[in-house]
mmCIF file of the C-alpha atoms, coordinates in Angstrom:
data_MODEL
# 
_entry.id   MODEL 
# 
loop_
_atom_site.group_PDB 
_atom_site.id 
_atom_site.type_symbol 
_atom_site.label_atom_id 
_atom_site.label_alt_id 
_atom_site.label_comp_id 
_atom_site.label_asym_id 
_atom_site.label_entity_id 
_atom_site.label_seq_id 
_atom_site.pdbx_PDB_ins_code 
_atom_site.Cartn_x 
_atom_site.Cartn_y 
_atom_site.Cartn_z 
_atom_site.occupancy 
_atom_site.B_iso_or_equiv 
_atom_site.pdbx_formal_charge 
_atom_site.auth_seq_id 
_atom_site.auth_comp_id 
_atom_site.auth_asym_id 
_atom_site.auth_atom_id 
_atom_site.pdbx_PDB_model_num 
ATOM 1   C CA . UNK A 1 1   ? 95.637  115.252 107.937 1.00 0.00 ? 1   UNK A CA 1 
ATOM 2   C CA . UNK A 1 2   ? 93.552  112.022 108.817 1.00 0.00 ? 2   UNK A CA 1 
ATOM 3   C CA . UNK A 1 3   ? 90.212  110.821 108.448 1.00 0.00 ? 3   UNK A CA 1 
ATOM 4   C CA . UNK A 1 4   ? 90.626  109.461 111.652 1.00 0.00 ? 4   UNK A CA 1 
ATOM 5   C CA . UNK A 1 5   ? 91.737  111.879 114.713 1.00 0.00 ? 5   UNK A CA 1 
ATOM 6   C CA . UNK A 1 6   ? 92.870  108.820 116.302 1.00 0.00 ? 6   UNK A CA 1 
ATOM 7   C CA . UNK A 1 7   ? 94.691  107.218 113.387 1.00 0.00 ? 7   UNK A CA 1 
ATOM 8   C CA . UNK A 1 8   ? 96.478  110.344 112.745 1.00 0.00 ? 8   UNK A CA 1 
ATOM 9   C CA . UNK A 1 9   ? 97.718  110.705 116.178 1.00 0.00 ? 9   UNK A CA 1 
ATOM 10  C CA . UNK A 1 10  ? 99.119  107.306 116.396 1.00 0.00 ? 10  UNK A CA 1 
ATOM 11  C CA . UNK A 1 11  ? 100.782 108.079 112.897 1.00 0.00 ? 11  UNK A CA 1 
ATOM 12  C CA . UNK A 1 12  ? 102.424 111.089 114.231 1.00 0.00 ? 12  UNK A CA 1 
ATOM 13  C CA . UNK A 1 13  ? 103.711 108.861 117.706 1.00 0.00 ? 13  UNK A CA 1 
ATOM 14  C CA . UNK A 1 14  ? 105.017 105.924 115.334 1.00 0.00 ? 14  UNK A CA 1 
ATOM 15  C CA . UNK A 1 15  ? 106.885 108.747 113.444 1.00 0.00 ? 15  UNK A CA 1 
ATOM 16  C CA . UNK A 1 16  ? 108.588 110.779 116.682 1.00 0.00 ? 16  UNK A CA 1 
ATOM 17  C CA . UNK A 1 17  ? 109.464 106.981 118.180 1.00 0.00 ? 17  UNK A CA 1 
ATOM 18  C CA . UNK A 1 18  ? 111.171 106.193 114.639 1.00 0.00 ? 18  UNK A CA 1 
ATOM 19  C CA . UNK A 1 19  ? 113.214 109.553 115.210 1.00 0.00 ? 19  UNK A CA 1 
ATOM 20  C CA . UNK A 1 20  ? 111.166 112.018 113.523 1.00 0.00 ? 20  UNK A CA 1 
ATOM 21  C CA . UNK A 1 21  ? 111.925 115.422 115.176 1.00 0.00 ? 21  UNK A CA 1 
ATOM 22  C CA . UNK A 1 22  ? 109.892 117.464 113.205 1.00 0.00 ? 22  UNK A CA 1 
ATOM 23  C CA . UNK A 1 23  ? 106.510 118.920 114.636 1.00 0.00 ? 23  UNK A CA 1 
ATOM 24  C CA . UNK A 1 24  ? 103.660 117.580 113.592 1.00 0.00 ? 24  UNK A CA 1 
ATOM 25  C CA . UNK A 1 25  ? 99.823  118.983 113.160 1.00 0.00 ? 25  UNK A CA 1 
ATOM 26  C CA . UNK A 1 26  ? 97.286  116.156 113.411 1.00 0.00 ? 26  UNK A CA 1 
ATOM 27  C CA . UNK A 1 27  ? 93.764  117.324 111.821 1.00 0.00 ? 27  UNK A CA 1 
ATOM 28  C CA . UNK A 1 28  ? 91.375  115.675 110.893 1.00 0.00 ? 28  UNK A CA 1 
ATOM 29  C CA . UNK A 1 29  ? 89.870  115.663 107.588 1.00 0.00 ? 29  UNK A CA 1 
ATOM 30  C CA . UNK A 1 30  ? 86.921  114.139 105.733 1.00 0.00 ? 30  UNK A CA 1 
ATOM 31  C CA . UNK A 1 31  ? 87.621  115.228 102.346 1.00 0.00 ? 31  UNK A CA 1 
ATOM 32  C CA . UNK A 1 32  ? 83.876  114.960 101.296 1.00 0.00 ? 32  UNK A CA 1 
ATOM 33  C CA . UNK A 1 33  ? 83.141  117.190 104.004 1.00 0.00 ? 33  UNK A CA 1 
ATOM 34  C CA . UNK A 1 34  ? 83.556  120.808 102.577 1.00 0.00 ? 34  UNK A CA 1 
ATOM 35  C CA . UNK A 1 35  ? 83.269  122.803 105.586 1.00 0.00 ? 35  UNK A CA 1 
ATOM 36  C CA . UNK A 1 36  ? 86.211  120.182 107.274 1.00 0.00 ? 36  UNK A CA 1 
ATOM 37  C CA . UNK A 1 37  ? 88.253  121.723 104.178 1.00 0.00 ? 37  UNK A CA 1 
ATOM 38  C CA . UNK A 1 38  ? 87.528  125.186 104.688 1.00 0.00 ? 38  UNK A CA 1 
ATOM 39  C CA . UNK A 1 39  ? 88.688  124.626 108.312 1.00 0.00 ? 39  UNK A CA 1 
ATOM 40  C CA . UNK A 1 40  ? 91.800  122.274 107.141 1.00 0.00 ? 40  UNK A CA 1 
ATOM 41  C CA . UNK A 1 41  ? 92.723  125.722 104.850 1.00 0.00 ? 41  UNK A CA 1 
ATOM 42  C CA . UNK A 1 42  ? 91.736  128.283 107.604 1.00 0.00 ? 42  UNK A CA 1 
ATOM 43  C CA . UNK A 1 43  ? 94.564  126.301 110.159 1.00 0.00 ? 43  UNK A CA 1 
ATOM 44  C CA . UNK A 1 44  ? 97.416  125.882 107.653 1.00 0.00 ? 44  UNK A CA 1 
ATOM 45  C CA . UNK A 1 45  ? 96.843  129.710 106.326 1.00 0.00 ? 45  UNK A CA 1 
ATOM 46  C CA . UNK A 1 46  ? 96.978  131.076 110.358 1.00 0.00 ? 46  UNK A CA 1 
ATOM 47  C CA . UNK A 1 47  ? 99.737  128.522 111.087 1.00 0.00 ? 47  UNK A CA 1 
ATOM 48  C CA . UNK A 1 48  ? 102.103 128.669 108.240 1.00 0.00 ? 48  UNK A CA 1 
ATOM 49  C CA . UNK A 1 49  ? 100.847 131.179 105.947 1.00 0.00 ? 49  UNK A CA 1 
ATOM 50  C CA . UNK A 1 50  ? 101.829 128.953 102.641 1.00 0.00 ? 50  UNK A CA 1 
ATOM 51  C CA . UNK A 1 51  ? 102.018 125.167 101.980 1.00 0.00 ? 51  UNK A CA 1 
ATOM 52  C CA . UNK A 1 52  ? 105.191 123.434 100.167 1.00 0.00 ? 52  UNK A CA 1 
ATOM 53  C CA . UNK A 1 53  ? 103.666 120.221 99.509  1.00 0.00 ? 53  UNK A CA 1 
ATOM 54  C CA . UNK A 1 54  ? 100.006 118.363 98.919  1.00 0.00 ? 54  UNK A CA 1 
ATOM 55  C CA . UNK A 1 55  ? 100.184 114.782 99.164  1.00 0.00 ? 55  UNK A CA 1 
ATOM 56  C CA . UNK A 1 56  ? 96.502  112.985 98.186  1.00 0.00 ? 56  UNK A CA 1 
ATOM 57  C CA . UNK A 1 57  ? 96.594  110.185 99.536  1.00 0.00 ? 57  UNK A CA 1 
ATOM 58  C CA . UNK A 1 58  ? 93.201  109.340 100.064 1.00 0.00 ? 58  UNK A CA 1 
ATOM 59  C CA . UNK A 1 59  ? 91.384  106.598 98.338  1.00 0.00 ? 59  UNK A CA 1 
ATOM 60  C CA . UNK A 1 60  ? 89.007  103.380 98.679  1.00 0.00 ? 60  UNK A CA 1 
ATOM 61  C CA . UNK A 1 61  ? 87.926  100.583 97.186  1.00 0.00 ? 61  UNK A CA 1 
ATOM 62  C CA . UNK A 1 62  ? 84.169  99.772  98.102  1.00 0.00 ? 62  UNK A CA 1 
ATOM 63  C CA . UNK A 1 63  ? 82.750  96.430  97.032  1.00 0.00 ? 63  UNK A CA 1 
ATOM 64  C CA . UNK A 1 64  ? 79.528  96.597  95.282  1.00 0.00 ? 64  UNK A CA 1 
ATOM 65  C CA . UNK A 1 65  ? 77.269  94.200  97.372  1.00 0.00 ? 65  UNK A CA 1 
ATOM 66  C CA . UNK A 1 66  ? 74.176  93.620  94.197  1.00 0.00 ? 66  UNK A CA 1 
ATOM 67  C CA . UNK A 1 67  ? 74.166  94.961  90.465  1.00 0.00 ? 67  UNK A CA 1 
ATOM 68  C CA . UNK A 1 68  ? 70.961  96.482  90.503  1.00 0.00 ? 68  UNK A CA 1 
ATOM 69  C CA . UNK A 1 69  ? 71.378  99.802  88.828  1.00 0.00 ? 69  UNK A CA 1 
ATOM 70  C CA . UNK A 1 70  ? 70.475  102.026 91.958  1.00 0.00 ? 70  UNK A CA 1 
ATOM 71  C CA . UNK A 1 71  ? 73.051  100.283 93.820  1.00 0.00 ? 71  UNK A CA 1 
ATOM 72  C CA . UNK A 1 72  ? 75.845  100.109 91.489  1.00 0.00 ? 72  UNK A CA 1 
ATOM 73  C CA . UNK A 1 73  ? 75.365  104.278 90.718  1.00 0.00 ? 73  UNK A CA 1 
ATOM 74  C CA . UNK A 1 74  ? 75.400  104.452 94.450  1.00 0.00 ? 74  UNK A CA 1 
ATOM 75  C CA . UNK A 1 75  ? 78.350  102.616 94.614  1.00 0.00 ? 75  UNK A CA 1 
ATOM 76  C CA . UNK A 1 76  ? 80.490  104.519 91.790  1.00 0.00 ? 76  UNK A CA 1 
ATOM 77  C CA . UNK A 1 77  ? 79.346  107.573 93.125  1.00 0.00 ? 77  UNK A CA 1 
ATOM 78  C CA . UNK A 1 78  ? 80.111  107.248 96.552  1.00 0.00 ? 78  UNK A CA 1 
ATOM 79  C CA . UNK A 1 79  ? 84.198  105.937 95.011  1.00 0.00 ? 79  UNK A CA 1 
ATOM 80  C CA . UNK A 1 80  ? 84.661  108.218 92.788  1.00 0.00 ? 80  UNK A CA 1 
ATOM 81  C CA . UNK A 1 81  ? 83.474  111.037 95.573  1.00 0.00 ? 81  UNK A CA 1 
ATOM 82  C CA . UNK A 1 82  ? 86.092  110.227 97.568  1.00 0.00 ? 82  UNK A CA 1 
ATOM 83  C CA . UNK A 1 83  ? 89.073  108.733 95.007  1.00 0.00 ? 83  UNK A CA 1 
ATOM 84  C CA . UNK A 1 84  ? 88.204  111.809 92.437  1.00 0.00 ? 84  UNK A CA 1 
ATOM 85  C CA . UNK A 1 85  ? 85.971  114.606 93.122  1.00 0.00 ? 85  UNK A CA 1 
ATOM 86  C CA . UNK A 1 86  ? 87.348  115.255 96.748  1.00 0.00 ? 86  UNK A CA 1 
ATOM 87  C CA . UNK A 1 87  ? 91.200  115.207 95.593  1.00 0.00 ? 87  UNK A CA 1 
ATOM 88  C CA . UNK A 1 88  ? 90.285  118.160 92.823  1.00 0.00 ? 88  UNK A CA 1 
ATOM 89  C CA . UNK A 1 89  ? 88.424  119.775 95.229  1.00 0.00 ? 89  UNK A CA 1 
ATOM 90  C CA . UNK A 1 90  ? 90.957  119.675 98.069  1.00 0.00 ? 90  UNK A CA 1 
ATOM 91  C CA . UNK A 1 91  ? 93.672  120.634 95.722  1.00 0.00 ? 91  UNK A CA 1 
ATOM 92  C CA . UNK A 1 92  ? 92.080  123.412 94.330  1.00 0.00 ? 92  UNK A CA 1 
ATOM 93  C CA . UNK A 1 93  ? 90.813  124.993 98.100  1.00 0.00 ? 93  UNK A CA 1 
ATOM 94  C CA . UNK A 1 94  ? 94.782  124.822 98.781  1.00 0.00 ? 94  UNK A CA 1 
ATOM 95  C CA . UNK A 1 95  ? 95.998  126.061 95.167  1.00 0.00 ? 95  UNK A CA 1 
ATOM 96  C CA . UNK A 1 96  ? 96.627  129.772 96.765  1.00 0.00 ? 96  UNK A CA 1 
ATOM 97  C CA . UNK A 1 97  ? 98.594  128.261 99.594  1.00 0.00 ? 97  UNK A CA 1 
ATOM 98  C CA . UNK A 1 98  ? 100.343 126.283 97.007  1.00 0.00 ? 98  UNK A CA 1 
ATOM 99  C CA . UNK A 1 99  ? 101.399 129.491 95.326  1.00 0.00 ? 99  UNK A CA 1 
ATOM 100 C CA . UNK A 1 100 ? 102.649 131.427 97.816  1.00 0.00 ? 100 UNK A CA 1 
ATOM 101 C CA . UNK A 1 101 ? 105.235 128.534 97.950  1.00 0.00 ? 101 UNK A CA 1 
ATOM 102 C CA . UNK A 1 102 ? 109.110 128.608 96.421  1.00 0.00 ? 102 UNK A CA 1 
ATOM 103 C CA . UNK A 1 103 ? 108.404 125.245 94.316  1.00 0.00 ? 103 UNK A CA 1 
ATOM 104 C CA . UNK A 1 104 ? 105.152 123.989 95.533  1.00 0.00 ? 104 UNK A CA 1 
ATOM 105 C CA . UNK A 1 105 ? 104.198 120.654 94.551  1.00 0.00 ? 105 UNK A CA 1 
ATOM 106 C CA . UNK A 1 106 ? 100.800 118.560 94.684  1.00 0.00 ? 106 UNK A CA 1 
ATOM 107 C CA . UNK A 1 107 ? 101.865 114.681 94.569  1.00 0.00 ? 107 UNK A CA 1 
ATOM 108 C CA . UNK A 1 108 ? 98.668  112.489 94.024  1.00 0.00 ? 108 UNK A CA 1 
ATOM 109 C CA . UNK A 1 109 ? 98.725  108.823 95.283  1.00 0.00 ? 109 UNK A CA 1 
ATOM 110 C CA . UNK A 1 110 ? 97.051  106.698 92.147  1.00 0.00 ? 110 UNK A CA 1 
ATOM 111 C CA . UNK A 1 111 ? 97.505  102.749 91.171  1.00 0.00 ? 111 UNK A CA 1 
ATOM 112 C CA . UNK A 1 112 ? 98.967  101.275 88.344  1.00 0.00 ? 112 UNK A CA 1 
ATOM 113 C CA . UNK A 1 113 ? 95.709  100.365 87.363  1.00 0.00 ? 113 UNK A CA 1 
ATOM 114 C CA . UNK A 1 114 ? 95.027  103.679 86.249  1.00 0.00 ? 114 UNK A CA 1 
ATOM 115 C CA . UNK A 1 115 ? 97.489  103.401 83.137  1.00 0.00 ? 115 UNK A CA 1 
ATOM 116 C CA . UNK A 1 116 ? 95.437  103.031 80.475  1.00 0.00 ? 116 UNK A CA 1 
ATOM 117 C CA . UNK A 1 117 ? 98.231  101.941 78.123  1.00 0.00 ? 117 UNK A CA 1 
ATOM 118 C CA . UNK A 1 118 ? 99.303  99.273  80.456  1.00 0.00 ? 118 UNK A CA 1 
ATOM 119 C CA . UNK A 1 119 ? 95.804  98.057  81.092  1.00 0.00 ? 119 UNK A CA 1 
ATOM 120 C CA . UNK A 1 120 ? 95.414  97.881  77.115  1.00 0.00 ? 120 UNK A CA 1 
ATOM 121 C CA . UNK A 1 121 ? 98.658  96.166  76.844  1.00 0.00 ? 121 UNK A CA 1 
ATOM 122 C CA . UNK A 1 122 ? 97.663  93.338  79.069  1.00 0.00 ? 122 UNK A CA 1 
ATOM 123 C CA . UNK A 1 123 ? 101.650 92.983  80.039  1.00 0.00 ? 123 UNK A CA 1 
ATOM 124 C CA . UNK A 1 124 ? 100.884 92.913  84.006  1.00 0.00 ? 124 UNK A CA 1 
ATOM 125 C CA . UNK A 1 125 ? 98.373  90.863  85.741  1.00 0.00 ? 125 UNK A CA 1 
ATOM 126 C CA . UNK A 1 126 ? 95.952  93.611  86.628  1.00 0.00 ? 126 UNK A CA 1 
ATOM 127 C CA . UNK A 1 127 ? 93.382  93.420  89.137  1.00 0.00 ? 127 UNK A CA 1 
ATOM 128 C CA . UNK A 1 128 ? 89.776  93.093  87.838  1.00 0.00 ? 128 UNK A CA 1 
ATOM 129 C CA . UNK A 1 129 ? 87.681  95.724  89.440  1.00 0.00 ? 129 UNK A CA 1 
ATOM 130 C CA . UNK A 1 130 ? 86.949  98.134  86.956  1.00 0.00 ? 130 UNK A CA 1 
ATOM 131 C CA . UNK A 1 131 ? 85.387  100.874 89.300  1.00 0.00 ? 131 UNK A CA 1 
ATOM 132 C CA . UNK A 1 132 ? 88.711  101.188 91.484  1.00 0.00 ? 132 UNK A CA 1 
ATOM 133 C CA . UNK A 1 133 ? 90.660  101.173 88.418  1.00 0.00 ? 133 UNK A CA 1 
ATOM 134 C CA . UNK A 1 134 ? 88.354  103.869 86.752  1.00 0.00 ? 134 UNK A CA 1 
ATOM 135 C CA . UNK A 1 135 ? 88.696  106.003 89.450  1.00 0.00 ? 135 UNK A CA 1 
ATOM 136 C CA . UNK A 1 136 ? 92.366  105.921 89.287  1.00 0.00 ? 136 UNK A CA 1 
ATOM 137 C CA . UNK A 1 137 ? 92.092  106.834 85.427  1.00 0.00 ? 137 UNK A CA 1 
ATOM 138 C CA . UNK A 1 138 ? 90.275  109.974 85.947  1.00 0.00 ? 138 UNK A CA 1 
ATOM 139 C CA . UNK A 1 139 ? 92.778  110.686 89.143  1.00 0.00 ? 139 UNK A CA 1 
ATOM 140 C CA . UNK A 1 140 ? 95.633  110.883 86.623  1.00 0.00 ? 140 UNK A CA 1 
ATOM 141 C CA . UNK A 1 141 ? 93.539  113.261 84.391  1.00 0.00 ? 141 UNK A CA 1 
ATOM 142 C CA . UNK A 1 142 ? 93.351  115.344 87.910  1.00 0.00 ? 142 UNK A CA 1 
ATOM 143 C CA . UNK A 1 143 ? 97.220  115.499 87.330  1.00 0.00 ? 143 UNK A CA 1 
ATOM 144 C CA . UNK A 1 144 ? 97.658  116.038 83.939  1.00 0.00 ? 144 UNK A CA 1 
ATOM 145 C CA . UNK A 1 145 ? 94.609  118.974 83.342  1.00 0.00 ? 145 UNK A CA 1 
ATOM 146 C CA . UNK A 1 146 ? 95.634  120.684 86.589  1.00 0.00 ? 146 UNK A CA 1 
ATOM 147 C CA . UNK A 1 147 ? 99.154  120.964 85.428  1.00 0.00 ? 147 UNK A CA 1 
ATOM 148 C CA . UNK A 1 148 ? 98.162  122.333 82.364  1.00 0.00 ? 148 UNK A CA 1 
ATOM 149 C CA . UNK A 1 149 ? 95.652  124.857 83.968  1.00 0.00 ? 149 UNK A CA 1 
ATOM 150 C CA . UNK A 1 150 ? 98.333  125.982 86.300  1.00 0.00 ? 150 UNK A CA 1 
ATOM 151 C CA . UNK A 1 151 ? 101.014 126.127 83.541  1.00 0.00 ? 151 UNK A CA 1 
ATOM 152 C CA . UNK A 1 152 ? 98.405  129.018 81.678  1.00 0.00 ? 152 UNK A CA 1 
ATOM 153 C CA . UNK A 1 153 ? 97.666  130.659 85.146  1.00 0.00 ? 153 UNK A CA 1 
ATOM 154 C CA . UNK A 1 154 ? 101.584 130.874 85.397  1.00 0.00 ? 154 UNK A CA 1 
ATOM 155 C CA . UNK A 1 155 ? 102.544 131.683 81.797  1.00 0.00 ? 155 UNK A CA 1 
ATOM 156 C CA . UNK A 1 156 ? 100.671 134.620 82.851  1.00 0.00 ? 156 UNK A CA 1 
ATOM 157 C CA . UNK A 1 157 ? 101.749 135.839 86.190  1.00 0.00 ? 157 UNK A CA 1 
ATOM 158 C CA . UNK A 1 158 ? 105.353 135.103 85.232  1.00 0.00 ? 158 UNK A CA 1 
ATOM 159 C CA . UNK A 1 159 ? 104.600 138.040 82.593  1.00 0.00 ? 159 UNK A CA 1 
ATOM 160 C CA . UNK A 1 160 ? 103.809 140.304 85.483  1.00 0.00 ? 160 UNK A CA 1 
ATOM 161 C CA . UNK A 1 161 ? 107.215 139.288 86.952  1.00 0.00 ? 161 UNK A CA 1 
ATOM 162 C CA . UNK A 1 162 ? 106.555 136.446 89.318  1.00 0.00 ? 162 UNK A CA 1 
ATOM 163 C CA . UNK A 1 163 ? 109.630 134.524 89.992  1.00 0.00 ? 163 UNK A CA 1 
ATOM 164 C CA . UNK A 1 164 ? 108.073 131.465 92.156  1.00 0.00 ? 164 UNK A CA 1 
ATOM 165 C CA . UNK A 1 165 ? 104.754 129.400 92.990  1.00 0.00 ? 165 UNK A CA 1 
ATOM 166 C CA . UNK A 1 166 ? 104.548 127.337 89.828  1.00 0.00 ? 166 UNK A CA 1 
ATOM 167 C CA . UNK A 1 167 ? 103.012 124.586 91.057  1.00 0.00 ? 167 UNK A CA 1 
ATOM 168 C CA . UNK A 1 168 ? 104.125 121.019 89.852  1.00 0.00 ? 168 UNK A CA 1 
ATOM 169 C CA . UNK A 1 169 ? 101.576 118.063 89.665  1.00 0.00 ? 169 UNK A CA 1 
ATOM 170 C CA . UNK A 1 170 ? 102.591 114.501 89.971  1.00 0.00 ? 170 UNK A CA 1 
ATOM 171 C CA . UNK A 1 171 ? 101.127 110.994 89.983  1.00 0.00 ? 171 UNK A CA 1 
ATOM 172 C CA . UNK A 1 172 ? 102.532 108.112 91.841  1.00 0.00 ? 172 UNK A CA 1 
ATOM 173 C CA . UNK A 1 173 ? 101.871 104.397 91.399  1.00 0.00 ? 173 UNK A CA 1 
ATOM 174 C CA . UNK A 1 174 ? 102.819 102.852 94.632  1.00 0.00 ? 174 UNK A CA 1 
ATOM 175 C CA . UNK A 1 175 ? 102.101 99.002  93.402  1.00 0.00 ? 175 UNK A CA 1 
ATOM 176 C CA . UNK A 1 176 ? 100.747 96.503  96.254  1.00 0.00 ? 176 UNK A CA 1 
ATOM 177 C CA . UNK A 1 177 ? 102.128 97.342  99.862  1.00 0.00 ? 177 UNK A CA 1 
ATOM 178 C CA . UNK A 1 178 ? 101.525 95.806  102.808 1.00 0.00 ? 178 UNK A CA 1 
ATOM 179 C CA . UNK A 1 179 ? 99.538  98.016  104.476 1.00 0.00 ? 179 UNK A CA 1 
ATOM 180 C CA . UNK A 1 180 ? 96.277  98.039  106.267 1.00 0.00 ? 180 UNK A CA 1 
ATOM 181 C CA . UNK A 1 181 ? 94.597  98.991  102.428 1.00 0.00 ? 181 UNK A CA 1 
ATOM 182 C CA . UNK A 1 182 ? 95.570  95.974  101.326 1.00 0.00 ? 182 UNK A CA 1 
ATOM 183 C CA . UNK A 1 183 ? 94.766  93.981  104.343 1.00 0.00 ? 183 UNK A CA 1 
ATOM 184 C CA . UNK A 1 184 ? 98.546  93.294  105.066 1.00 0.00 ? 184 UNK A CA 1 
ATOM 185 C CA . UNK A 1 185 ? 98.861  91.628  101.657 1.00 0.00 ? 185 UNK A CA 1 
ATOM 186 C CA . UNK A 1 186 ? 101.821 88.777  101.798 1.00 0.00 ? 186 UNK A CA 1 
ATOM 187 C CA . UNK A 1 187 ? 102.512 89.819  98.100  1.00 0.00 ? 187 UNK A CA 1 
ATOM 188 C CA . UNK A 1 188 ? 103.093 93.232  98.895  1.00 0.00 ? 188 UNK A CA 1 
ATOM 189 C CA . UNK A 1 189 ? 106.339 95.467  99.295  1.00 0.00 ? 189 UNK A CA 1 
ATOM 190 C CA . UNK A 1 190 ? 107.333 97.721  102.076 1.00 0.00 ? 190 UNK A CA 1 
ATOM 191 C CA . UNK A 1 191 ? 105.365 100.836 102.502 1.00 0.00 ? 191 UNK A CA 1 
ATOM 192 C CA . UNK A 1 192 ? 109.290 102.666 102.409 1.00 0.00 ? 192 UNK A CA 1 
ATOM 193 C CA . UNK A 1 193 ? 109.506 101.295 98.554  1.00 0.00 ? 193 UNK A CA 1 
ATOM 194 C CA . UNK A 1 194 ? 106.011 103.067 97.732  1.00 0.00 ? 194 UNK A CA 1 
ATOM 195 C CA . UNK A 1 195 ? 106.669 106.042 99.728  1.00 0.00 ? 195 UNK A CA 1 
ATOM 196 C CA . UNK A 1 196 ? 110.386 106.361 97.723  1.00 0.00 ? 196 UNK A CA 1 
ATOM 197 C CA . UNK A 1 197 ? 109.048 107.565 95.145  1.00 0.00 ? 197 UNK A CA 1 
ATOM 198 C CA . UNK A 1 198 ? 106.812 110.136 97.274  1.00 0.00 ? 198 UNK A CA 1 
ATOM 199 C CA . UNK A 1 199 ? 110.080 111.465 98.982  1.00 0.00 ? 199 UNK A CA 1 
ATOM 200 C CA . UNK A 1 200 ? 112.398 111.496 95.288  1.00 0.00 ? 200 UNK A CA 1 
ATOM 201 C CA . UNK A 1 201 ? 109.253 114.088 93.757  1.00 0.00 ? 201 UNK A CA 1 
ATOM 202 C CA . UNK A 1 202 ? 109.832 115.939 96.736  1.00 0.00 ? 202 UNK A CA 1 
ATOM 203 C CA . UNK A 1 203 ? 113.761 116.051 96.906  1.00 0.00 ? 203 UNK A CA 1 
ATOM 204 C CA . UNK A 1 204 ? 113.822 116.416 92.919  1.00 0.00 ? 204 UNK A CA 1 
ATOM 205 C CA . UNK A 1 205 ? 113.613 118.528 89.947  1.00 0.00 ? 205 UNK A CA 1 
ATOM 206 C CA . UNK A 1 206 ? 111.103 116.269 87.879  1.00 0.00 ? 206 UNK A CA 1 
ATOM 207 C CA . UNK A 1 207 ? 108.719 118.096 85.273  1.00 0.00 ? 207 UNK A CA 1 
ATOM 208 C CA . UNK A 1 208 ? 105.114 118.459 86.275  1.00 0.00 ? 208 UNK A CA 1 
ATOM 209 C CA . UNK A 1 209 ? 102.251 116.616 84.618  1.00 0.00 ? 209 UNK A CA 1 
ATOM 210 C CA . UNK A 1 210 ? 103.927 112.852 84.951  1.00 0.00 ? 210 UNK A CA 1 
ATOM 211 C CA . UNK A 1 211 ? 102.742 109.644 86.673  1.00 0.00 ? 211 UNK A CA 1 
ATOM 212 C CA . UNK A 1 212 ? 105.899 108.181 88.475  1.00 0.00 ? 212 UNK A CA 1 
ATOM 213 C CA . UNK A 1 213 ? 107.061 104.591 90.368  1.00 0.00 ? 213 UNK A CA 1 
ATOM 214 C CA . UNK A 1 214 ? 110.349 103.496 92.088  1.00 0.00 ? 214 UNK A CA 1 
ATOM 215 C CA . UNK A 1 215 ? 111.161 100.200 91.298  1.00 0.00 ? 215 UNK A CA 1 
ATOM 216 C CA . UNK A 1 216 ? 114.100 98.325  91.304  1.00 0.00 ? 216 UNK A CA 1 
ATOM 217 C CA . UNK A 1 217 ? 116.053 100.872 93.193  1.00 0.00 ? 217 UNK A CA 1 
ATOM 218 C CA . UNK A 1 218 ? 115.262 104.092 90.546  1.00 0.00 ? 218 UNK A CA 1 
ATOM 219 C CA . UNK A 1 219 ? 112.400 106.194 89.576  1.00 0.00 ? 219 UNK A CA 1 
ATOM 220 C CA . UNK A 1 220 ? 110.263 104.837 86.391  1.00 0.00 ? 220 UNK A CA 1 
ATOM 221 C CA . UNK A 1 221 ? 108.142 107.346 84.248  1.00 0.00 ? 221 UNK A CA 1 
ATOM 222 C CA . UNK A 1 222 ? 104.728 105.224 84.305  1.00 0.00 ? 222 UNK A CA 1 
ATOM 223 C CA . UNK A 1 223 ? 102.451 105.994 81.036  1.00 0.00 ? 223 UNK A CA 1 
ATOM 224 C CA . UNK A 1 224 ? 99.101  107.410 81.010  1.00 0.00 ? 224 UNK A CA 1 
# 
């Protein structure tokens, strides 16, 4: 799924030219855009009848032109709309999807900037934009509170003999890429060392509820 039809599409092409063989569905998605995720649902529930994985990868940073109050509410609003509110929202539309799943998992795409204990400890240059970096705080309480909300919800179906569909929540902190986010940043790393860690959730057996990073070649637990 793409907020862009067109983006998407040449996503998918770069993929099947890099030797992807798998098919790939290209929608496209404005996740502020309710009846867009109603449709999103509708397609994946005809087409595939469950979903394995959520990735959230959505997320903006939107520079606040003046500081007059209407303008800086607009601003925060209109961020945290899209780097908060739409991510529990999406998740939640696809939660019954999710559960028809083996293992499902929901993997949202946060900063390091959202670790409040790192921010506190001042041991990282951090950038100074406190709305982005908000946002990304109350992304990782998506994680956490939705694990433990799904954790009851499963406590109590696994009591009426469910044996699958407990979904697992994750955060990853993909540090500065190069990518077209960070206008092609010359401090960045590859876009393969951010998605690593993406891919290892996936692959692995980690407990739900956790913010993660790949660096150095292995998976770090990153704190809240």
């Amino acid at each position: 799924m793409s907020s862009s039809k067109e983006g998407g599409e040449a996503a998918a092409k770069e993929l099947a030219n890099e030797g992807v063989k798998a098919k790939i569905d290209v929608l496209q998605l404005d996740v502020t855009d309710d009846a867009q995720i109603l449709e999103a649902i509708k397609y994946v529930a005809i087409n595939y009848q469950k979903l394995d994985v959520l990735i959230n990868n959505t997320g903006v940073i939107q520079i606040i032109p003046d500081f007059s109050l209407p303008t800086l509410r607009k601003t925060i609003n209109s961020m945290l709309d899209i780097n908060l509110t739409s991510v529990a929202v999406v998740t939640s539309g696809f939660s019954q999807l999710l559960q028809k799943s083996e293992k499902p998992k929901v993997i949202n795409i946060t900063s390091g900037l959202g670790s409040i204990k790192n921010t506190l400890d001042n041991t990282k240059p951090i950038a100074k934009y406190p709305p982005y970096r908000f946002s990304k705080v109350g992304l990782n309480g998506v994680t956490a509170h939705m694990q433990v909300f799904e954790n009851d919800r499963w406590n109590k179906d696994k009591g009426e003999g469910k044996t699958s569909g407990h979904i697992q929540f994750y955060s990853v902190a993909p540090g500065l890429l190069k990518t077209a986010f960070t206008n092609f940043n010359a401090a960045g790393r590859d876009p393969k060392d951010g998605a690593e860690a993406v891919v290892r959730l996936i692959e692995g057996d980690y407990p739900g509820g956790t913010q993660w990073e790949f660096v150095d070649g292995s998976m770090k637990e990153v704190p809240w």
